[in-house]
């Protein structure tokens, strides 16, 4: 078997010290990629070997201190990750159809430098990867405990709590929103392609030449829906903004609390599944005020937030109707493929609040719970402030009949995103605290509370 011959040659040339006993095969079409990740320490030994067949690609490596290196992997090349490159640096492949590569020998591995005069564009082909690993039988004792699941404490005292100050809220959102989206951007984008019909209706109602700001645009799925608009998007995640850029959208990196656009410049703004990531009422209110600041008098804003009531008027949302096993939903939008575990240890709180209570009862739920609970996917919510698991896929989203692991089950990381789910009338109540606006309409849409605001003339 050619795999044995390859591994024997690697041993003979001292590229590896022990022979792997596990193989994963994946095939990637142009436009597909691999989310940035570090292979779980406790699952596999030090050395990981990746054989690239078919077409070359560019793999991105990122250090925890922010450094990054892009490496060209030619066809029929072998990549060996060991030590720091295996345990500390994340690796992934950006989903795109063209790579920027150095000019020169196409069969030679190389690093992509910043010298634009030495670069060219290369069209991707179909790449098949053979990844060899050695299954670990004992806990990992590597020199990188900060990223090692074997060496982390199961009783981590830093389990997140409901923030009591703006500083606490900012730290919580940075850890359980911003950092998570940077890690899951590629996988997240692959699950976000079907626009909400009523969001489309709002955009289609805008006149030709209207200026639109999509605040928290994600992968930009709403930016190109109406070609006669001047649309600009912003998102806190640089990786999501990069995906938008690859789709030729006008985008920038920005926090939703401080959008670097002039006041009164927009005819319309949309904020779809964004404000529920802010962890205090004050910050959620500030996000709405920032949308209003951007609007001209008479301009409109559409806001969507996740609803506490996932069953409304005796109808279950698509989120509850979805499969409960191996699927996860971030904004009650559509099923997403899932896998296994990594992340933060948090306690399970169980302050149950029946649906249909008044808004004031919802706020009591939050006040009585000091530690954030972890939500069980595809079930009703029992608290307003919680962590929702995201199971990161390690293979391309549309691969079929490939990626099957031989000798060991694939273990992919779980990340937890913070959410504040809104009770009925809570969003409208928050909007009424904003000056100089009128609520044009409000409605419930498949597990989300939604409003359309209009800015009054001053």
CSV table of N, CA and C in Angstrom, one decimal, residues 101-103 112-120:
chain,number,residue,atom,x,y,z
A,101,UNK,N,0.2,33.5,-4.8
A,101,UNK,CA,1.3,32.6,-4.5
A,101,UNK,C,2.6,33.3,-5.1
A,102,UNK,N,3.8,32.9,-4.6
A,102,UNK,CA,5.0,33.5,-5.2
A,102,UNK,C,5.2,33.0,-6.7
A,103,UNK,N,5.8,33.9,-7.5
A,103,UNK,CA,6.1,33.6,-8.8
A,103,UNK,C,7.3,32.6,-8.8
A,112,UNK,N,4.4,32.6,1.4
A,112,UNK,CA,3.9,33.7,0.7
A,112,UNK,C,4.4,35.0,1.5
A,113,UNK,N,5.2,35.8,0.8
A,113,UNK,CA,5.7,37.0,1.4
A,113,UNK,C,4.8,38.2,1.1
A,114,UNK,N,5.2,39.4,1.7
A,114,UNK,CA,4.4,40.6,1.4
A,114,UNK,C,4.8,41.4,0.2
A,115,UNK,N,5.8,40.8,-0.5
A,115,UNK,CA,6.3,41.5,-1.7
A,115,UNK,C,5.4,41.3,-2.9
A,116,UNK,N,4.6,42.3,-3.2
A,116,UNK,CA,3.6,42.2,-4.3
A,116,UNK,C,4.2,42.0,-5.6
A,117,UNK,N,5.4,42.4,-5.8
A,117,UNK,CA,6.1,42.2,-7.1
A,117,UNK,C,6.5,40.8,-7.4
A,118,UNK,N,6.5,40.0,-6.3
A,118,UNK,CA,6.9,38.6,-6.5
A,118,UNK,C,5.8,37.6,-6.4
A,119,UNK,N,4.5,38.1,-6.6
A,119,UNK,CA,3.4,37.3,-6.4
A,119,UNK,C,2.5,37.2,-7.6
A,120,UNK,N,1.8,36.1,-7.7
A,120,UNK,CA,0.9,36.0,-8.9
A,120,UNK,C,-0.4,35.3,-8.4
